[in-house]
XYZ file of C-alpha atoms in Angstrom:
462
model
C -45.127 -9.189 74.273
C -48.435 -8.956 75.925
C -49.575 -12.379 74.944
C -46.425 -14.001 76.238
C -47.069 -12.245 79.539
C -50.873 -12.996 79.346
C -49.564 -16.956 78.505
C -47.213 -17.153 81.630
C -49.961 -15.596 83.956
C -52.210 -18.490 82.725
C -49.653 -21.377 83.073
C -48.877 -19.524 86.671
C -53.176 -19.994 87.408
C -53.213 -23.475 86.035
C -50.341 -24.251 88.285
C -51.679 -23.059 91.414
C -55.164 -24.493 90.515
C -53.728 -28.199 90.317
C -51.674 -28.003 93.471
C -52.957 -29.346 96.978
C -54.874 -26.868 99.361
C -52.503 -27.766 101.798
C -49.295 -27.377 99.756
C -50.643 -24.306 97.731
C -49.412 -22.019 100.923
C -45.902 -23.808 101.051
C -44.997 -23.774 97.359
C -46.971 -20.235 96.074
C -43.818 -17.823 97.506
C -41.860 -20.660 94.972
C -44.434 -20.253 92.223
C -44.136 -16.658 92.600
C -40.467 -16.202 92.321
C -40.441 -18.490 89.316
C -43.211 -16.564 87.615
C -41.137 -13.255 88.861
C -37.886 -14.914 86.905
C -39.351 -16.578 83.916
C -41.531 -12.723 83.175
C -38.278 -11.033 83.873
C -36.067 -13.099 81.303
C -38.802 -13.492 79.157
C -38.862 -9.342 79.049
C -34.902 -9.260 78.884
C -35.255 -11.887 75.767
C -37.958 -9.852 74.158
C -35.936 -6.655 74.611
C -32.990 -8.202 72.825
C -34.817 -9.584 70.116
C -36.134 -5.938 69.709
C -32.987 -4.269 69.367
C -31.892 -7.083 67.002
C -34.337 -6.150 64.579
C -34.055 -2.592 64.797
C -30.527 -2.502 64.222
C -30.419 -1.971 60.837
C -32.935 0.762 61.152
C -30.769 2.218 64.018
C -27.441 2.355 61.356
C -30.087 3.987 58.834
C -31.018 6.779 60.663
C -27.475 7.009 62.265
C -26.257 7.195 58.130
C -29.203 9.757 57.269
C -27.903 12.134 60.175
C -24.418 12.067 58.883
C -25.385 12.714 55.476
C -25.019 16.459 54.293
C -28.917 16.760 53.323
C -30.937 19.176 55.910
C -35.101 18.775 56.609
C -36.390 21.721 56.480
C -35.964 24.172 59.799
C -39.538 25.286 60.072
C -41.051 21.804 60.179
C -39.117 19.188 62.474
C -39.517 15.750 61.625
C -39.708 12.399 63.267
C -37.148 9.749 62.510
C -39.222 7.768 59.787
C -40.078 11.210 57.917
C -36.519 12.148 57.866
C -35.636 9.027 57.167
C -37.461 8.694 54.450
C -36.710 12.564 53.323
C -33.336 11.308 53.364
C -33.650 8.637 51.012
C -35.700 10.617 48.743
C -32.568 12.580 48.628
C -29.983 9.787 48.215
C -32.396 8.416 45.369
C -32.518 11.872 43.713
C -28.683 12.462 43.962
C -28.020 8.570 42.665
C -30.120 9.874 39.510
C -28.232 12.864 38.734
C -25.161 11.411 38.679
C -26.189 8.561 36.397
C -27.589 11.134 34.075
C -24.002 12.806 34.132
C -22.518 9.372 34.010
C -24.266 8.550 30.933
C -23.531 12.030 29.726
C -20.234 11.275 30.063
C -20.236 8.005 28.502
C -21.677 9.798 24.972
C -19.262 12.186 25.339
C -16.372 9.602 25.732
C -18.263 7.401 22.739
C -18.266 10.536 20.598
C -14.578 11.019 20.779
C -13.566 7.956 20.400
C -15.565 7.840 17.031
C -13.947 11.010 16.186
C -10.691 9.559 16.703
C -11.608 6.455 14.810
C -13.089 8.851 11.841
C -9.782 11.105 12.073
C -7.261 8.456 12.060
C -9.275 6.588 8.889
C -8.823 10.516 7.616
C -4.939 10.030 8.060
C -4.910 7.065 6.969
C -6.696 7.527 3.647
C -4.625 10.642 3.284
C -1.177 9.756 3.011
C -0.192 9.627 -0.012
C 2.216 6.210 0.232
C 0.560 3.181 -0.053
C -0.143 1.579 3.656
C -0.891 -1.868 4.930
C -1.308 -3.149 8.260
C -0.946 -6.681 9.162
C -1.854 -8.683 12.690
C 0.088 -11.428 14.265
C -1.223 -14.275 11.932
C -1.000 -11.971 8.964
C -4.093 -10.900 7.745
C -4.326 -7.391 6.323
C -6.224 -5.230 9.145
C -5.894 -1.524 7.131
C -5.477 -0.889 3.511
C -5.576 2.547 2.223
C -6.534 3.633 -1.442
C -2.807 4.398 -2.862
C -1.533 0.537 -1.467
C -4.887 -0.892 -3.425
C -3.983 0.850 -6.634
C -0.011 -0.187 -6.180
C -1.736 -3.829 -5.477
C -3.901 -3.621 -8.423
C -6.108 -6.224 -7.340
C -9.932 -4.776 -6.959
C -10.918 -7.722 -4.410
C -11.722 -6.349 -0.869
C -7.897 -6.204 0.811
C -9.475 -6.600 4.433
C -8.720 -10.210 6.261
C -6.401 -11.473 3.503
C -3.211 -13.075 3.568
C -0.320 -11.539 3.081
C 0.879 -14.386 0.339
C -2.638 -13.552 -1.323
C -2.821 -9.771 -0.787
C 0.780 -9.491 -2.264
C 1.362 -11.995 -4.840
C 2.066 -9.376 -7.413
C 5.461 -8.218 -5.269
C 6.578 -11.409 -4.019
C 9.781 -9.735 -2.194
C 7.152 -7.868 -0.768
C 5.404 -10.776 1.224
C 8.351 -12.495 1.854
C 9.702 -9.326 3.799
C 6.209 -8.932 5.575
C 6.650 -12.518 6.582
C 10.383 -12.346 7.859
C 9.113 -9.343 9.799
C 6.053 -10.898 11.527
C 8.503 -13.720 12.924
C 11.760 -11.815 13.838
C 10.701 -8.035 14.335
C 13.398 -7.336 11.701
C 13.213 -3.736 9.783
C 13.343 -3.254 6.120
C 14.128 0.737 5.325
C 13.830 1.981 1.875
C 13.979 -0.913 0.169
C 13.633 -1.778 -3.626
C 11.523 -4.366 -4.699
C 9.538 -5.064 -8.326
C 6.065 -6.070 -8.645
C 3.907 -6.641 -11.882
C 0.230 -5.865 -12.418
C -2.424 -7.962 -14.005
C -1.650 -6.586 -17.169
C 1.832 -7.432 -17.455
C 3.206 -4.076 -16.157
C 6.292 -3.906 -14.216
C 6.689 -1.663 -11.586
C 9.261 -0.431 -8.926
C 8.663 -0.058 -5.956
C 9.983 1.278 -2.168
C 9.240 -0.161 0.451
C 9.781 0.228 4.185
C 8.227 -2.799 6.826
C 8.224 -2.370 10.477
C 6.756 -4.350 13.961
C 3.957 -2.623 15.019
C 4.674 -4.305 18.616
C 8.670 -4.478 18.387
C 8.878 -5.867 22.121
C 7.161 -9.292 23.314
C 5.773 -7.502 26.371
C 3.606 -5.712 24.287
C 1.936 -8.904 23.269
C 1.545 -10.022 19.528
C 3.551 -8.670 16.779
C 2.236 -7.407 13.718
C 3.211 -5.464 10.921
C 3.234 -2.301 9.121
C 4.140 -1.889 5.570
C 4.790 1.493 3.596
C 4.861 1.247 -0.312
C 5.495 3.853 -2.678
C 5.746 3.875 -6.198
C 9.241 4.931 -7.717
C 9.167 3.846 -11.398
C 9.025 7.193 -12.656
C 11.228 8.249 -10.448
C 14.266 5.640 -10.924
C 13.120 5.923 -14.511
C 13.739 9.942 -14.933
C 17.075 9.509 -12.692
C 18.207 6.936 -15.512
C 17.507 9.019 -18.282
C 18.535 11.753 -16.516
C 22.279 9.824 -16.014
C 21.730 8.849 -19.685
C 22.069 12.099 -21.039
C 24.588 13.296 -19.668
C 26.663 10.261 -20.446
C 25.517 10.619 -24.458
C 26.238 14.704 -23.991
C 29.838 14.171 -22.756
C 30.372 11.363 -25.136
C 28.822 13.166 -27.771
C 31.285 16.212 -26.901
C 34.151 13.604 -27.178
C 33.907 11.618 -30.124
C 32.328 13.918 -32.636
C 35.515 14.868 -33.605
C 36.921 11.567 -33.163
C 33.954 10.084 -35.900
C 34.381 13.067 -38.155
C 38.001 11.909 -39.088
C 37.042 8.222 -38.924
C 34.420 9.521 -41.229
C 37.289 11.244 -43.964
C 39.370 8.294 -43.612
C 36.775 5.950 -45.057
C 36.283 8.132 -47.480
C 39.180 7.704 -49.480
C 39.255 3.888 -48.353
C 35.671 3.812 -50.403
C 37.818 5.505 -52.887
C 40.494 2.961 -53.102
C 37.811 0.017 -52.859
C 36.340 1.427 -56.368
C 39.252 2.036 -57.597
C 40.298 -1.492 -57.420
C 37.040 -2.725 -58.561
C 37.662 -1.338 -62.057
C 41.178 -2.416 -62.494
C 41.604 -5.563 -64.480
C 41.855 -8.651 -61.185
C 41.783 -12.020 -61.114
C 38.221 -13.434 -59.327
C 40.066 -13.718 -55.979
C 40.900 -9.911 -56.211
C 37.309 -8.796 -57.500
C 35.565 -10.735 -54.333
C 38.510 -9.126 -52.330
C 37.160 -5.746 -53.582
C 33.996 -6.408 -53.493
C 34.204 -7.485 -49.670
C 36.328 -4.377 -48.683
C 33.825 -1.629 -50.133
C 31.225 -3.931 -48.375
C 33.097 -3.395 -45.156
C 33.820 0.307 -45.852
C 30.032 1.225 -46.373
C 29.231 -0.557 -43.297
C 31.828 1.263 -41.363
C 30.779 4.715 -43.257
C 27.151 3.860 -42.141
C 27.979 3.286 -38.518
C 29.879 6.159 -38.253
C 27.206 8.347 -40.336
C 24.974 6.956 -37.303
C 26.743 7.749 -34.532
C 27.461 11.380 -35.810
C 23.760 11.956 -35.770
C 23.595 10.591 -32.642
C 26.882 12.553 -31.113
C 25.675 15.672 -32.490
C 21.534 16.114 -32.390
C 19.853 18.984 -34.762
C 17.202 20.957 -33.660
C 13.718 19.787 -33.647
C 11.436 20.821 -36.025
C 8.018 20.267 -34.271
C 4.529 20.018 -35.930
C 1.442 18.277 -35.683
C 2.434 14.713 -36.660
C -0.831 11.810 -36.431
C 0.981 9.069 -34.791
C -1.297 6.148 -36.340
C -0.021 7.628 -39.753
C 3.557 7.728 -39.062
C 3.395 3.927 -37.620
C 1.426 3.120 -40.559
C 3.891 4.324 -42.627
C 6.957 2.820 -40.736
C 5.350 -0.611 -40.999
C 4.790 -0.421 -44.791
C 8.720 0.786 -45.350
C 9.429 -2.447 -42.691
C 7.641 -5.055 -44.655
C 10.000 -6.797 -46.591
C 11.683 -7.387 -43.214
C 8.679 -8.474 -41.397
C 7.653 -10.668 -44.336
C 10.939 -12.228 -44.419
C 11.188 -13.300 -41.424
C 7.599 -14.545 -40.779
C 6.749 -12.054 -38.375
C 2.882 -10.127 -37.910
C 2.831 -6.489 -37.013
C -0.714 -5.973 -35.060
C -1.687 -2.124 -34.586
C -4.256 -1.251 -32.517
C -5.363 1.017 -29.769
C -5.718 5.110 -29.266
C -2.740 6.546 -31.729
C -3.289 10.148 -31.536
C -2.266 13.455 -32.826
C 1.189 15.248 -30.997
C 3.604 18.024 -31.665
C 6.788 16.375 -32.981
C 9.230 16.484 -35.274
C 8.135 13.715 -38.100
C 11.573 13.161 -39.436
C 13.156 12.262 -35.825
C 10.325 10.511 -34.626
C 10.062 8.448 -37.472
C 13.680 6.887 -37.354
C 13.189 6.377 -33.642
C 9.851 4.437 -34.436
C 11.384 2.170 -37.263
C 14.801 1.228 -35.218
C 12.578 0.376 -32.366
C 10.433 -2.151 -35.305
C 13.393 -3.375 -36.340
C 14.373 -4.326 -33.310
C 11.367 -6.157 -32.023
C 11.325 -8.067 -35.167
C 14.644 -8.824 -35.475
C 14.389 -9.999 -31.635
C 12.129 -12.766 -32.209
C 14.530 -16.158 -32.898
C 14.121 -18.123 -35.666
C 12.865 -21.484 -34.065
C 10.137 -19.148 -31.977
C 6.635 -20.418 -32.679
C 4.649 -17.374 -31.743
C 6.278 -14.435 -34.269
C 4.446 -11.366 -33.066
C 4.923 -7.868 -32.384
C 2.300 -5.540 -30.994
C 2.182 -2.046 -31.223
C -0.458 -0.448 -28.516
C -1.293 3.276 -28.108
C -3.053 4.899 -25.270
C -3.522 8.224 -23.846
C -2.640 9.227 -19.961
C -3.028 12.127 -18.332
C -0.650 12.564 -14.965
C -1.458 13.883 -11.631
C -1.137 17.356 -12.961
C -3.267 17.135 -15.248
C -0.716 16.769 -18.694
C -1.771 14.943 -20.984
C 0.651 11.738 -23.120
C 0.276 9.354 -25.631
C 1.736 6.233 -24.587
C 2.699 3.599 -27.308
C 3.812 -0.314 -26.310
C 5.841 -1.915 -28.660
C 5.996 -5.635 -27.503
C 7.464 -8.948 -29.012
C 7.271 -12.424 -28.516
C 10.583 -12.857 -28.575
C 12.980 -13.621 -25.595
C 13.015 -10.694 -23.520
C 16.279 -9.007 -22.153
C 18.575 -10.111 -19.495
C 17.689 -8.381 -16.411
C 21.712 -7.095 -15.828
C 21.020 -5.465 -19.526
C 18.295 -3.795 -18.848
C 20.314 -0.846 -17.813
C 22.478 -1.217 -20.328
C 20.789 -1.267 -24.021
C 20.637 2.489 -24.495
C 23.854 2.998 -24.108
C 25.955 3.517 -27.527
C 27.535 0.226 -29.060
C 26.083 -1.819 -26.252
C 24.549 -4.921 -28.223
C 23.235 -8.412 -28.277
C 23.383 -8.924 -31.960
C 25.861 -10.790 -33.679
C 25.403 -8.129 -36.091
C 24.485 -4.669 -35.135
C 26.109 -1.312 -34.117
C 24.053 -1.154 -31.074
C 23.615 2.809 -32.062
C 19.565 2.081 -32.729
C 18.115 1.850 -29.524
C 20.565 4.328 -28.102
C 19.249 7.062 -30.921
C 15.772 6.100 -30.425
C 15.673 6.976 -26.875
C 17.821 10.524 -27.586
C 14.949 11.176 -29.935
C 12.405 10.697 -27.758
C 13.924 12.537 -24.868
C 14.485 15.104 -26.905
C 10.687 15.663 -27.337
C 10.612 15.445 -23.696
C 9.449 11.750 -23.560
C 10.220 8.752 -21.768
C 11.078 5.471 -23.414
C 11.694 2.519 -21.074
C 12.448 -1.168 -21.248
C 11.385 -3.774 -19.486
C 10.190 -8.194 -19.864
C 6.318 -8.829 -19.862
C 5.385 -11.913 -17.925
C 4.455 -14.198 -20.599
C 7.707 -13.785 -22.323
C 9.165 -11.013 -24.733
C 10.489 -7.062 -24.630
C 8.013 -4.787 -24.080
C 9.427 -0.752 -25.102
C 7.504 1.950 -23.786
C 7.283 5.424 -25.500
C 5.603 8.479 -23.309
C 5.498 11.696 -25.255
C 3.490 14.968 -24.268
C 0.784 15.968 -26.387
């Protein structure tokens, strides 16, 4: 400011040098009043630019004096100490709260990895089988019970549903209808078969996890459970009582049948050693065929209508197969059939007698399964030992063919009394087979292995 008024006085000087003696007292009251009015707006100009440049320190201070932070009373303080005290202040507060921001952020970070850890807890917990699919269908969460239903020891994660559930193809196609329509499956009852041929049954209940479009995309969420033994023990369980009640009603019934054959075998001898033409000796001859056919059938079914008491003991199971295949080889050798044994055949408490007719009609069936133009002619006798979530212990023996396999409606069916396929049979073999062997408290179940033929399962406690 002082040079610009030191600069005006010297153009002022210079101007009053250069003008005329004679016009230098006309024009200097001029000069002087245009000196008077340039220094004046000059000064106004200088002033403005002033405040200008101070204003932002003028809305500083004015913001420190409003803010709740007090100098201290016993030393008063210009405007640049306080401001600055101020600022100190703002600075120090600004820190605190970033410290308790990030505080808070850790503390928001920890919980949400607790969640994350708690829900995996759940997740891995629950005792159904549980996979989670997004919109395009790739399997997001897999617990531990849905890998062992799945069977498949590849890493779940990012897989397709076609590929993550081949072995249940209802399964997948379910998944699929739901990720395109939102539809709801509940409790529903689809098979699926492991790697090693095993068929199981299973439930199966698939849900939208985003049933709305507002929420965005659809996925899916897909609870499995296992119900083989469960459908398995309700069948036997139906079983019995069907074989007590028609035990109860035809014992009786087969007894007489039983007396009246009796004196038909009678009759059939009797005409055997009277003096006949050869039409009336093959007539004989095919009647007391008939009647010991009948009297066996009927023998049969009374052991089946009315069961003895067991009479248990340690029996070695690799023995009593052993033995059931040598009494079975004229029939396996006939018709071209190998009997393979292998596998853990251990000891159990049974009773030998029982268990061995329920072993050699099961044999005899599985060879006499097999068709004569069949090119593979094999039945396979595994054994294995299981122990169930409690802790029990069972020996588990496969008996599979090569033969056809069973109808799918029969299934349900073969155990059943007189229920058979043959064109000659009683059908009372399988049916006494599986009495035996729930009378040990066993299982024995039916079902088709994947590359063709029956495969009969027999669990009995050890």
């Amino acid at each position: 400011m002082l040079l610009g008024v030191g600069l005006l006085a010297t153009l002022f000087a210079v101007a009053l040098a250069l003008l005329k003696p004679e016009a230098q007292s006309s024009r200097a009251p001029v000069l002087l009043i245009t000196f008077i009015t340039i220094l004046v707006v000059s000064l106004l100009l200088i002033i403005l630019l002033l405040r200008w440049l101070l204003r932002p320190y003028r809305q500083l201070v004015g913001e420190a004096e409003r803010a709740p932070i007090a100098a201290p009373a016993n030393k008063p303080l210009d405007e640049g100490q306080f401001v600055l005290e101020t600022f100190k202040s703002v600075v120090a507060r600004l820190q605190t709260q970033q410290r308790e921001l990030e505080a808070l952020s850790a503390r928001a970070s920890e919980r949400a990895a607790s969640a994350e850890q708690f829900s995996e807890r759940i997740v891995a917990s629950v005792p159904s089988g549980l996979i989670a699919f997004d919109a395009s269908g790739l399997a997001t969460v897999v617990n531990s019970p849905a890998r062992a239903l799945i069977g498949d020891d590849a890493e779940p994660e990012g897989r397709s549903v076609r590929e993550l559930l081949r072995a249940a193809p209802d399964l997948a196609e379910m998944v699929e209808r739901c990720l395109q329509t939102g539809e709801v499956y509940r409790r529903e009852e689809v098979m699926a078969t492991s790697t090693a041929g095993h068929v199981r049954r299973l439930g199966a209940t698939v849900a939208p996890i985003n049933p709305t479009p507002e929420q965005g995309a659809r996925g899916a969420l897909c609870l499995v459970t296992d119900l083989t033994e469960v459908l398995q023990l309700r069948e036997q369980v139906a079983l019995k009582k069907n074989f007590e009640s028609l035990g109860e009603m035809s014992a009786g019934l087969a007894h007489e049948f039983k007396n009246a054959l009796a004196t038909l075998h009678g009759y059939a001898q009797l005409m055997q050693s009277l003096t006949l033409d050869e039409s009336g000796q093959a007539a004989s001859s095919a009647l007391l065929l008939e009647v010991r056919n009948l009297s066996e059938m009927v023998t049969a079914f009374l052991n089946f209508a009315r069961p003895q008491p067991l009479d248990l003991a340690d029996v070695s199971l690799r023995e009593l197969i052993d033995e059931c295949a040598l009494e079975l080889r004229a029939l396996y050798e006939e018709r071209g059939v190998e009997l393979i044994i292998e596998g853990d055949l251990s000891d159990i408490r049974a009773d030998e007698r029982m268990l061995r007719q329920a072993l050699l009609n099961l044999l005899r069936n599985a060879a006499e399964a097999i068709p004569d133009e069949s090119k593979q002619r094999r039945v396979r006798v595994s054994g294995a030992s299981q122990r169930d979530a409690t802790g029990k212990e069972w020996a588990v023996i496969e008996i599979q063919d090569t033969g056809e396999g069973i109808q799918s409606n029969n299934l349900q069916r073969i155990f059943i009394p007189f229920f058979t396929t043959k064109s000659k049979g009683h059908g009372v073999g399988l049916a006494l087979a599986h009495r035996v062997i729930i009378d040990h408290g066993g299982t024995l179940t039916a079902a088709n292995a994947p590359a063709g033929g029956a495969i009969f399962t027999i669990k009995l406690p050890k």
